XYZ file of N, CA and C in Angstrom:
351
model
N 6.711 96.957 105.489
C 7.912 96.413 106.262
C 8.185 95.002 105.862
N 9.427 94.640 105.608
C 9.820 93.308 105.274
C 10.805 92.838 106.309
N 10.877 91.496 106.438
C 11.856 90.838 107.291
C 12.438 89.591 106.583
N 13.586 89.276 106.889
C 14.211 88.071 106.241
C 13.993 86.858 107.146
N 13.532 85.778 106.512
C 13.297 84.489 107.188
C 13.875 83.410 106.316
N 14.255 82.249 106.936
C 14.712 81.147 106.142
C 13.582 80.467 105.334
N 13.876 79.897 104.245
C 12.903 79.269 103.374
C 12.065 78.210 104.191
N 12.674 77.518 105.157
C 11.910 76.482 105.833
C 10.735 76.996 106.648
N 10.640 78.328 106.855
C 9.483 78.850 107.546
C 8.240 79.009 106.536
N 8.520 78.853 105.215
C 7.509 79.060 104.215
C 7.208 77.853 103.397
N 8.158 76.842 103.422
C 7.991 75.702 102.533
C 8.760 74.518 103.132
N 8.450 73.375 102.581
C 9.213 72.129 102.915
C 9.798 71.554 101.652
N 10.590 70.495 101.765
C 11.287 70.052 100.606
C 11.350 68.535 100.601
N 11.391 67.964 99.377
C 11.564 66.544 99.182
C 12.776 66.455 98.219
N 13.544 65.336 98.287
C 14.669 65.206 97.392
C 14.789 63.871 96.837
N 15.621 63.746 95.902
C 16.009 62.551 95.295
C 17.346 62.664 94.527
N 18.090 61.702 94.307
C 19.336 61.781 93.548
C 19.465 60.594 92.650
N 20.146 60.796 91.551
C 20.460 59.728 90.559
C 21.812 60.106 90.012
N 22.829 59.279 90.252
C 24.109 59.561 89.750
C 24.612 60.873 90.291
N 25.041 61.771 89.479
C 25.560 63.015 89.883
C 24.516 64.175 89.868
N 23.271 63.790 89.849
C 22.152 64.761 89.627
C 21.290 64.725 90.960
N 20.879 65.876 91.382
C 19.976 66.022 92.572
C 18.727 66.737 92.193
N 17.584 66.195 92.627
C 16.336 66.820 92.473
C 15.811 67.326 93.782
N 15.534 68.592 93.890
C 15.118 69.218 95.129
C 13.734 69.872 94.870
N 12.745 69.474 95.616
C 11.398 70.121 95.476
C 11.255 71.156 96.622
N 10.499 72.165 96.307
C 10.113 73.166 97.265
C 8.619 73.266 97.236
N 7.911 72.995 98.298
C 6.496 72.945 98.381
C 6.018 73.964 99.441
N 5.237 74.957 99.022
C 4.790 75.954 99.949
C 3.844 75.385 101.022
N 3.948 75.826 102.210
C 3.037 75.432 103.275
C 1.666 75.960 103.052
N 1.575 77.150 102.486
C 0.308 77.847 102.281
C 0.248 78.383 100.887
N -0.837 78.327 100.189
C -1.014 78.921 98.847
C -0.696 80.361 98.768
N -0.968 81.041 99.968
C -0.756 82.510 100.009
C 0.834 82.830 99.849
N 1.671 81.913 100.050
C 3.103 82.127 100.018
C 3.735 81.778 98.643
N 2.993 81.035 97.818
C 3.566 80.518 96.567
C 4.078 81.605 95.612
N 3.365 82.680 95.433
C 3.823 83.767 94.548
C 5.159 84.302 95.021
N 5.345 84.521 96.332
C 6.509 84.980 96.794
C 7.710 84.035 96.626
N 7.413 82.738 96.804
C 8.440 81.691 96.567
C 8.828 81.653 95.075
N 7.835 81.741 94.252
C 8.116 81.665 92.811
C 8.980 82.992 92.403
N 8.687 84.055 93.038
C 9.506 85.255 92.764
C 10.949 85.203 93.301
N 11.124 84.654 94.480
C 12.458 84.709 95.089
C 13.299 83.384 94.995
N 12.633 82.245 94.954
C 13.317 81.004 94.788
C 13.566 80.624 93.349
N 14.414 81.367 92.687
C 14.592 81.196 91.286
C 15.783 80.203 91.027
N 15.953 79.830 89.799
C 17.119 78.928 89.456
C 18.385 79.721 89.771
N 18.428 80.992 89.495
C 19.694 81.832 89.770
C 19.924 81.877 91.274
N 18.843 82.107 92.118
C 19.107 82.183 93.532
C 19.562 80.853 94.063
N 19.020 79.703 93.561
C 19.410 78.422 93.966
C 20.866 78.130 93.600
N 21.191 78.495 92.341
C 22.594 78.298 91.808
C 23.569 79.070 92.737
N 23.211 80.328 93.062
C 24.085 81.114 93.933
C 24.229 80.474 95.327
N 23.149 79.978 95.898
C 23.093 79.369 97.200
C 24.012 78.043 97.241
N 24.024 77.343 96.109
C 24.823 76.181 95.954
C 26.158 76.403 95.265
N 26.573 77.586 95.066
C 27.832 77.889 94.423
C 29.012 77.107 94.930
N 29.004 76.868 96.271
C 30.165 76.169 96.853
C 30.256 74.735 96.365
N 29.083 74.136 95.760
C 29.110 72.784 95.205
C 29.355 72.763 93.756
N 29.408 73.993 93.163
C 29.683 74.161 91.692
C 28.826 73.303 90.762
N 27.452 73.466 90.891
C 26.625 72.711 89.969
C 26.879 73.208 88.556
N 26.855 72.225 87.615
C 27.028 72.536 86.165
C 25.854 73.362 85.703
N 24.690 73.016 86.138
C 23.414 73.728 85.800
C 22.433 73.519 86.813
N 21.475 74.536 86.904
C 20.250 74.417 87.811
C 19.097 74.755 86.954
N 18.149 73.896 86.849
C 16.885 74.089 86.149
C 15.729 74.081 87.154
N 14.782 74.985 86.946
C 13.601 75.047 87.745
C 12.357 74.755 87.044
N 11.524 73.920 87.551
C 10.212 73.545 87.022
C 9.185 73.946 87.958
N 8.280 74.817 87.557
C 7.200 75.378 88.385
C 5.937 74.544 88.230
N 5.320 74.155 89.344
C 4.102 73.388 89.395
C 3.043 74.114 90.171
N 2.370 75.179 89.512
C 1.521 76.075 90.269
C 0.293 75.361 90.903
N -0.190 74.258 90.233
C -1.342 73.645 90.814
C -1.027 72.951 92.111
N 0.281 72.672 92.359
C 0.723 71.984 93.592
C 1.323 73.065 94.560
N 1.447 74.287 94.096
C 2.240 75.375 94.883
C 3.608 74.883 95.120
N 4.189 74.306 94.119
C 5.495 73.689 94.292
C 6.457 73.940 93.125
N 7.723 73.797 93.362
C 8.763 73.872 92.350
C 9.724 72.707 92.410
N 10.278 72.307 91.323
C 11.313 71.238 91.405
C 12.572 71.827 90.775
N 13.684 71.603 91.439
C 14.981 72.066 90.930
C 15.819 70.850 90.578
N 16.451 70.880 89.451
C 17.419 69.767 89.065
C 18.801 70.383 89.003
N 19.630 69.943 89.815
C 21.069 70.372 89.882
C 21.912 69.261 89.379
N 22.644 69.669 88.302
C 23.565 68.657 87.598
C 24.932 68.831 88.111
N 25.560 67.633 88.287
C 26.985 67.556 88.764
C 27.267 68.196 89.964
N 26.415 67.882 90.978
C 26.498 68.523 92.280
C 26.800 67.511 93.426
N 26.881 66.286 93.089
C 27.058 65.171 94.103
C 28.438 64.551 94.103
N 29.436 65.327 93.688
C 30.820 64.800 93.640
C 30.919 63.466 92.932
N 30.198 63.298 91.841
C 30.269 62.056 91.027
C 29.119 61.072 91.438
N 28.347 61.306 92.393
C 27.313 60.447 92.772
C 27.547 59.823 94.128
N 26.538 59.292 94.668
C 26.589 58.737 96.054
C 27.670 57.700 96.225
N 27.755 56.779 95.206
C 28.698 55.617 95.333
C 30.080 56.057 95.011
N 30.293 57.087 94.237
C 31.625 57.529 93.896
C 32.230 58.622 94.748
N 31.441 59.302 95.566
C 31.892 60.431 96.338
C 32.648 60.022 97.616
N 33.657 60.660 97.904
C 34.381 60.394 99.240
C 33.807 61.155 100.396
N 33.036 62.224 100.066
C 32.382 63.020 101.133
C 31.342 62.254 101.922
N 31.238 62.433 103.118
C 30.106 61.845 103.853
C 28.859 62.711 103.718
N 27.699 62.034 103.548
C 26.410 62.726 103.525
C 26.322 63.727 102.398
N 26.678 63.326 101.258
C 26.528 64.194 100.081
C 25.290 63.974 99.329
N 24.360 63.180 99.874
C 23.139 62.844 99.208
C 22.208 64.067 99.081
N 21.256 63.957 98.192
C 20.341 65.046 97.989
C 19.629 65.463 99.246
N 19.316 64.473 100.099
C 18.569 64.894 101.329
C 19.337 65.902 102.145
N 20.591 65.793 102.248
C 21.407 66.795 102.963
C 21.305 68.148 102.281
N 21.234 68.075 100.916
C 21.169 69.325 100.148
C 19.868 70.065 100.323
N 18.789 69.293 100.598
C 17.490 69.945 100.736
C 17.470 70.826 102.098
N 18.267 70.328 103.095
C 18.331 71.105 104.341
C 19.097 72.433 104.067
N 20.068 72.385 103.215
C 20.799 73.553 102.874
C 19.869 74.472 102.086
N 19.077 73.961 101.081
C 18.202 74.780 100.304
C 17.219 75.444 101.266
N 16.635 74.762 102.253
C 15.683 75.342 103.138
C 16.204 76.440 104.097
N 17.521 76.625 104.003
C 18.186 77.728 104.766
C 18.249 79.017 103.880
N 17.839 78.928 102.625
C 17.838 80.086 101.777
C 17.060 81.263 102.367
N 17.683 82.444 102.469
C 16.870 83.600 103.059
C 15.874 84.091 102.143
N 14.671 84.474 102.654
C 13.631 85.137 101.897
C 13.280 86.361 102.568
N 12.941 87.415 101.742
C 12.454 88.646 102.260
C 10.934 88.595 102.127
N 10.261 88.741 103.320
C 8.826 88.470 103.433
C 8.176 89.650 103.973
N 7.169 90.230 103.181
C 6.479 91.384 103.662
C 5.549 91.072 104.883
N 5.315 92.104 105.640
C 4.564 92.010 106.959
C 3.223 91.272 106.716
N 2.522 91.593 105.595
C 1.177 90.945 105.493
C 1.230 89.411 105.265
N 2.425 88.874 104.825
C 2.485 87.463 104.575
C 3.063 86.732 105.794
N 3.625 87.440 106.716
C 4.300 86.772 107.863
C 3.380 85.931 108.743
N 2.116 86.230 108.859
C 1.259 85.270 109.569
C 1.082 83.983 109.010
N 1.449 83.784 107.713
C 1.316 82.450 107.003
C 2.584 81.606 107.286
N 3.607 82.128 107.876
C 4.808 81.335 108.069
C 4.629 80.324 109.188
N 5.398 79.228 109.114
C 5.429 78.293 110.192
C 6.178 78.882 111.355
N 5.875 78.507 112.601
C 6.526 79.086 113.743
C 7.959 78.480 113.809
N 8.819 79.279 114.455
C 10.262 78.789 114.656
C 10.110 77.725 115.732
N 10.757 76.610 115.559
C 10.793 75.523 116.499
C 11.979 75.675 117.411
């Protein structure tokens, strides 16, 4: 049996931005969850989740020793923090959006999820 949960129940995120590029990390809370994250949090899934921002490209870098991944999204910040007219277009806001990505999690891994606050 599987259930859908948001990514923030399985991982946390750190971000940075430079110009029109955003770096978003995804770090598993538990090593038991990393294989599932690697399987479902792909560059294609992230690009689809951010389609409304029209990133030019999404690259994923997997860091298995850290149970983490880094995503680089190009041309996703409306020209960069200083050029954008939108409020709160920084990468930090984008990490909250990424952590809302739905994951399908099998019953046996659900005990490793963080509780809903």
